[in-house]
XYZ file of C-alpha atoms in Angstrom:
410
model
C 19.115 -5.594 -10.886
C 15.777 -5.722 -12.728
C 14.065 -4.141 -9.718
C 16.386 -1.114 -9.882
C 15.865 -0.635 -13.623
C 12.081 -0.843 -13.433
C 11.943 1.528 -10.470
C 14.084 4.145 -12.161
C 12.201 3.852 -15.448
C 8.904 4.471 -13.614
C 10.418 7.485 -11.835
C 11.782 8.857 -15.103
C 8.463 8.466 -16.892
C 6.899 10.544 -14.126
C 9.563 13.241 -14.058
C 10.947 13.389 -17.580
C 14.516 12.359 -16.765
C 16.561 10.007 -18.923
C 17.220 6.587 -17.371
C 20.830 5.510 -17.075
C 21.951 3.074 -19.748
C 23.002 0.519 -17.126
C 22.412 -0.106 -13.419
C 24.889 1.145 -10.820
C 27.823 -0.921 -9.663
C 27.013 -3.320 -6.826
C 27.378 -1.877 -3.351
C 30.906 -1.962 -1.967
C 31.214 -4.872 0.512
C 30.059 -3.740 3.920
C 28.012 -0.712 2.765
C 24.393 -1.511 3.594
C 21.518 0.956 4.026
C 19.372 0.836 7.146
C 16.678 -1.301 5.513
C 19.147 -4.146 5.010
C 20.534 -3.829 8.532
C 16.991 -3.957 9.918
C 16.088 -7.099 8.014
C 19.335 -8.942 8.719
C 20.251 -7.808 12.222
C 17.308 -6.069 13.909
C 14.138 -7.744 12.673
C 12.934 -8.074 16.258
C 12.173 -4.334 16.225
C 9.227 -4.912 13.876
C 8.479 -8.634 14.033
C 4.833 -9.355 14.840
C 3.910 -5.660 14.887
C 1.643 -3.660 12.586
C 3.951 -1.248 10.795
C 3.428 2.189 9.281
C 6.117 3.028 6.719
C 7.138 6.589 5.753
C 9.076 6.416 2.504
C 9.225 7.266 -1.197
C 11.092 6.161 -4.314
C 14.423 6.455 -2.476
C 13.517 3.756 0.055
C 15.353 0.840 -1.552
C 18.009 -1.699 -0.659
C 21.492 -1.907 -2.187
C 20.062 -3.591 -5.302
C 17.256 -1.086 -5.796
C 14.472 -3.296 -4.399
C 11.865 -1.194 -2.570
C 11.375 -1.293 1.184
C 7.751 -2.275 0.639
C 8.743 -5.341 -1.355
C 11.538 -6.304 1.027
C 9.325 -5.950 4.099
C 6.453 -7.911 2.616
C 8.851 -10.681 1.572
C 10.167 -10.749 5.156
C 6.654 -11.198 6.515
C 6.454 -7.747 8.107
C 2.833 -6.614 8.599
C 2.621 -3.329 6.715
C -0.552 -1.511 7.718
C -0.175 1.921 6.119
C 2.206 3.904 3.934
C 3.068 7.589 4.366
C 4.748 9.980 1.916
C 6.739 13.239 2.302
C 7.093 16.218 -0.054
C 7.104 15.097 -3.721
C 4.859 12.141 -2.892
C 5.328 8.387 -2.625
C 6.753 8.139 -6.168
C 8.817 11.327 -5.864
C 7.199 12.947 -8.906
C 5.293 15.914 -7.430
C 6.689 19.415 -7.911
C 8.315 21.278 -5.004
C 5.681 22.698 -2.679
C 2.875 20.916 -4.549
C 0.116 19.677 -2.284
C 0.020 15.894 -2.407
C -3.205 14.057 -1.671
C -3.610 10.720 0.059
C -4.341 7.729 -2.138
C -4.222 3.936 -2.350
C -1.157 1.988 -3.461
C -2.299 -0.078 -6.429
C 0.382 -2.729 -5.881
C -0.477 -3.527 -2.257
C -3.899 -2.008 -1.623
C -2.440 -0.109 1.339
C -3.407 3.508 2.008
C -0.729 6.094 1.234
C -1.249 8.997 3.602
C 0.324 12.250 2.438
C 2.322 14.206 5.010
C 2.736 17.127 2.623
C -0.578 18.821 2.078
C -3.564 19.024 4.400
C -1.580 17.170 7.066
C 2.110 17.569 7.869
C 2.090 14.818 10.499
C 0.105 11.591 10.909
C -3.312 12.033 12.486
C -4.792 9.681 15.048
C -6.982 8.240 12.306
C -3.944 7.508 10.135
C -2.184 5.853 13.072
C -5.116 3.686 14.078
C -3.859 0.105 14.318
C -0.198 1.086 13.789
C 2.126 -0.343 16.454
C 5.457 0.966 15.159
C 6.404 3.685 12.659
C 9.336 3.150 10.301
C 10.904 6.078 8.404
C 13.191 5.577 5.391
C 13.926 8.727 3.360
C 17.019 9.885 1.491
C 18.026 13.320 2.750
C 19.787 15.806 0.459
C 22.482 16.957 2.886
C 21.259 20.570 3.084
C 19.186 22.319 5.749
C 16.495 23.350 3.253
C 15.324 19.792 2.620
C 11.947 19.098 4.222
C 12.408 15.456 5.220
C 13.603 16.333 8.738
C 10.385 18.342 9.131
C 8.427 15.233 8.089
C 10.409 12.933 10.386
C 9.932 15.334 13.294
C 6.183 15.478 12.678
C 6.102 11.679 12.736
C 8.042 11.611 16.027
C 5.682 14.087 17.652
C 2.562 12.231 16.503
C 4.011 8.876 17.556
C 4.981 10.245 20.975
C 1.372 11.266 21.662
C 0.200 7.691 21.093
C 3.190 5.925 22.661
C 4.247 4.438 19.301
C 7.978 3.755 18.813
C 9.729 5.169 15.737
C 12.461 3.369 13.815
C 14.451 5.445 11.341
C 16.330 3.477 8.680
C 19.361 5.603 7.951
C 21.042 6.425 4.648
C 24.332 8.152 3.801
C 24.567 11.903 3.561
C 24.906 12.046 -0.249
C 27.490 14.853 -0.192
C 29.540 13.548 2.718
C 30.326 15.146 6.035
C 31.550 18.650 5.111
C 30.010 21.441 7.211
C 29.475 25.020 6.042
C 27.045 27.912 6.114
C 25.378 30.021 8.745
C 23.567 28.514 11.732
C 19.784 28.832 11.557
C 18.237 31.409 13.876
C 15.382 29.418 15.416
C 13.143 32.490 15.222
C 13.062 31.681 11.483
C 12.333 27.978 11.885
C 10.180 26.530 9.099
C 9.849 23.358 7.027
C 12.936 24.472 5.054
C 14.993 25.004 8.195
C 13.798 23.411 11.401
C 16.679 23.315 13.901
C 19.869 25.272 14.601
C 22.212 23.631 12.095
C 24.295 25.118 9.264
C 23.161 25.068 5.643
C 25.392 22.081 4.903
C 25.100 20.150 8.152
C 27.200 17.045 7.438
C 24.709 14.721 9.161
C 22.475 11.871 8.071
C 18.721 12.047 8.527
C 19.054 9.669 11.473
C 21.509 11.960 13.227
C 19.337 15.003 12.465
C 16.342 13.212 13.970
C 18.273 12.451 17.162
C 19.302 16.102 17.384
C 15.756 17.334 16.726
C 14.312 14.989 19.346
C 16.721 16.481 21.873
C 16.157 20.099 20.802
C 12.372 19.801 20.978
C 12.229 17.458 23.966
C 10.094 14.922 22.078
C 9.409 11.958 24.368
C 9.426 9.344 21.631
C 11.124 5.969 21.633
C 13.400 6.571 18.620
C 15.734 3.913 17.236
C 18.058 4.796 14.368
C 19.143 1.732 12.401
C 22.463 2.931 10.962
C 24.072 2.487 7.580
C 26.636 -0.285 7.877
C 30.121 0.315 6.513
C 29.749 4.029 5.732
C 32.019 6.817 6.959
C 31.295 10.528 6.895
C 33.997 11.325 4.348
C 32.399 9.168 1.651
C 30.145 10.753 -0.956
C 27.253 8.759 -2.328
C 28.988 7.583 -5.489
C 31.734 6.084 -3.321
C 29.298 3.745 -1.575
C 28.305 1.645 -4.582
C 24.646 2.103 -3.629
C 22.200 2.915 -6.443
C 21.658 6.650 -6.842
C 17.954 7.455 -6.969
C 17.149 11.171 -7.246
C 15.554 12.285 -3.964
C 13.261 14.718 -5.804
C 12.393 15.724 -9.387
C 14.827 18.656 -9.491
C 17.787 17.006 -7.776
C 18.547 14.570 -10.543
C 22.269 14.087 -10.087
C 24.968 14.077 -7.454
C 26.398 17.163 -9.172
C 23.141 19.013 -8.464
C 23.229 17.901 -4.828
C 26.704 19.400 -4.401
C 25.485 22.771 -5.723
C 22.151 22.687 -3.897
C 23.337 24.162 -0.540
C 24.335 27.345 -2.359
C 22.159 27.588 -5.460
C 18.944 27.062 -3.477
C 19.326 30.585 -2.063
C 18.618 31.964 -5.551
C 15.075 30.620 -5.350
C 14.269 33.739 -3.329
C 15.627 36.059 -6.040
C 14.577 36.981 -9.555
C 16.987 34.428 -11.025
C 15.919 30.969 -12.116
C 17.738 28.003 -10.568
C 16.949 25.914 -13.622
C 13.778 24.193 -12.460
C 12.045 22.925 -15.577
C 15.350 22.795 -17.486
C 17.739 19.947 -18.217
C 20.020 20.841 -15.283
C 18.131 22.214 -12.264
C 20.350 23.493 -9.440
C 23.391 23.292 -11.697
C 22.776 26.698 -13.272
C 21.224 30.092 -12.631
C 19.899 32.536 -15.186
C 17.674 35.439 -16.181
C 16.835 37.221 -19.463
C 18.874 40.263 -18.390
C 21.948 38.469 -17.011
C 25.266 39.780 -18.403
C 27.140 36.485 -18.361
C 30.316 37.940 -19.859
C 30.680 40.391 -16.991
C 29.703 37.814 -14.349
C 32.277 35.329 -15.638
C 34.984 38.002 -15.638
C 34.218 38.866 -12.021
C 34.122 35.212 -11.013
C 37.547 34.633 -12.542
C 38.915 37.414 -10.339
C 37.263 35.847 -7.289
C 39.214 32.591 -7.842
C 36.697 30.412 -6.059
C 38.123 26.988 -5.196
C 36.824 23.691 -6.500
C 34.332 25.062 -9.017
C 34.295 26.192 -12.634
C 31.804 28.326 -14.516
C 30.655 28.504 -18.124
C 28.216 30.679 -19.993
C 25.070 28.906 -21.109
C 21.476 29.415 -22.162
C 18.437 27.459 -21.042
C 14.668 27.619 -21.292
C 12.650 26.593 -18.223
C 9.585 24.607 -19.181
C 6.417 24.139 -17.214
C 6.315 22.945 -14.519
C 9.325 24.950 -13.412
C 10.125 27.391 -10.665
C 7.485 29.918 -11.698
C 10.065 32.190 -13.300
C 10.437 32.880 -17.005
C 8.541 29.817 -18.210
C 9.272 29.091 -21.884
C 11.709 32.021 -22.005
C 15.287 31.732 -23.234
C 17.578 32.721 -20.367
C 21.214 33.754 -20.250
C 22.817 31.596 -17.616
C 25.879 30.587 -15.655
C 26.539 26.848 -15.388
C 28.451 25.568 -12.350
C 30.826 22.594 -12.510
C 32.431 20.951 -9.488
C 36.150 20.480 -10.167
C 37.308 19.498 -6.671
C 34.724 18.298 -4.161
C 37.032 18.673 -1.181
C 37.835 22.308 -2.007
C 34.413 23.401 -3.252
C 32.224 25.512 -0.981
C 28.742 25.935 -2.469
C 27.784 28.510 0.177
C 30.868 30.683 -0.441
C 30.172 30.426 -4.170
C 26.524 31.443 -3.753
C 27.335 34.373 -1.467
C 30.007 35.542 -3.931
C 27.491 35.435 -6.783
C 24.872 37.244 -4.732
C 27.274 40.044 -3.803
C 28.377 40.427 -7.431
C 24.841 40.450 -8.786
C 23.557 42.910 -6.205
C 26.383 45.243 -7.148
C 25.733 44.769 -10.884
C 21.921 44.749 -10.920
C 20.608 46.147 -7.616
C 17.139 46.747 -9.006
C 16.856 43.366 -10.737
C 18.141 40.857 -8.188
C 14.614 40.839 -6.776
C 15.165 40.077 -3.126
C 12.050 38.526 -1.656
C 13.074 39.499 1.866
C 10.836 37.203 3.894
C 11.399 34.215 1.626
C 15.145 34.772 1.374
C 15.440 35.126 5.136
C 13.496 31.912 5.608
C 15.836 30.008 3.276
C 18.906 31.693 4.775
C 17.773 30.872 8.303
C 17.662 34.507 9.387
C 18.051 38.054 8.110
C 21.758 38.437 8.849
C 23.020 37.091 5.509
C 20.792 39.384 3.450
C 21.633 42.400 5.582
C 25.368 41.691 5.337
C 25.211 41.473 1.547
C 23.125 44.648 1.339
C 25.671 46.404 3.583
C 28.409 45.635 1.065
C 30.357 43.104 3.107
C 32.618 40.832 1.069
C 31.723 37.180 0.611
C 34.937 36.185 2.372
C 34.133 38.295 5.421
C 30.577 36.935 5.588
C 31.749 33.318 5.430
C 34.519 33.949 7.974
C 31.887 35.330 10.344
C 30.117 31.963 10.320
C 33.061 30.043 11.784
C 32.433 30.606 15.531
C 28.876 29.368 15.121
C 30.072 26.328 13.178
C 32.545 25.457 15.930
C 29.773 25.600 18.542
C 27.581 23.443 16.306
C 30.310 20.823 15.899
C 30.473 20.492 19.667
C 26.677 20.484 20.081
C 26.153 17.671 17.603
C 28.903 15.419 18.997
C 26.639 13.256 21.237
C 24.413 12.410 18.248
C 27.062 11.274 15.750
C 26.711 7.685 14.541
C 29.522 7.430 11.978
C 33.308 7.877 11.921
C 34.927 10.806 10.059
């Protein structure tokens, strides 16, 4: 367990979080991430080959030992390392350009895929015979790791290099909700036609993206062993390592599919505070009125409290070092909670209360929302319930479309 403690302490020193007092419980028997399945059951996929590894601080085994350490111990010939958004250590701010560097522990180059290059170049791939990807997805369409994995697949396809994706659980389980992305709005924060909360693992998303884009890459997904889609991350026994600096807890990950939409408004989502993505706020927010309206809405599976918080730098670029009035969200029933319904309800209430202050950034909001329909529906005065009900036909079509790519039981 020492490996897990040291890794988390290093991450916390970089990001300012507080390390847990004790390591997580051992993994439940049978629950093994893709890295362990590769090393125990599928080593032939990489044996004797020069390997490029795309990973970050989340690429660990069930005891918190890093992929790099496990692979080197197994005699795998690591040639180069690659990092996604937030960098190899997971400490860079959202959207921050990350430069390439050298890993001091191994002497290997760490090529950034979030900055000047969004996919490996031919120079980066020189000498690489197989690419391995191991990243912890967040379970929401906005997360950029599918964009990174897709860029790797495209670059590997051009050079005839196989790609092996080491899968990890969807941290918030298999629930599906939200609108389907309009591919005319495809971007790093929404790449393929899936709902906001897609209910897939990164491996399944990669299989779907390969099909959607017709990428002629030899892709092998090494699955999580012993996981089913109904299990949230804290039910696996695997160590929880925050996938990015502002998603520090499983609670935040449950709110993220909804609260992230507020990044394209004048409200803070708590970046730079003690609870990012668990609260929203602004100097002008009338929390008493908002809470009264939320009580009438009777949203399932979630509670709300009034709070105050002060975003510190680096934050989300809003109200730095300013005391904000806020609403804190608390999951009370995971099975009943719908973060997208909750977010749309809040947006409709706030637009009605403060139409001149909500601060729609149309292009940015539409990019996050995967199209303009959600914004236009809210502006037209449609109720949150009607908006969410309108998503259901698209979700049913999506559930059928994704069926051939599912790797795990319900």
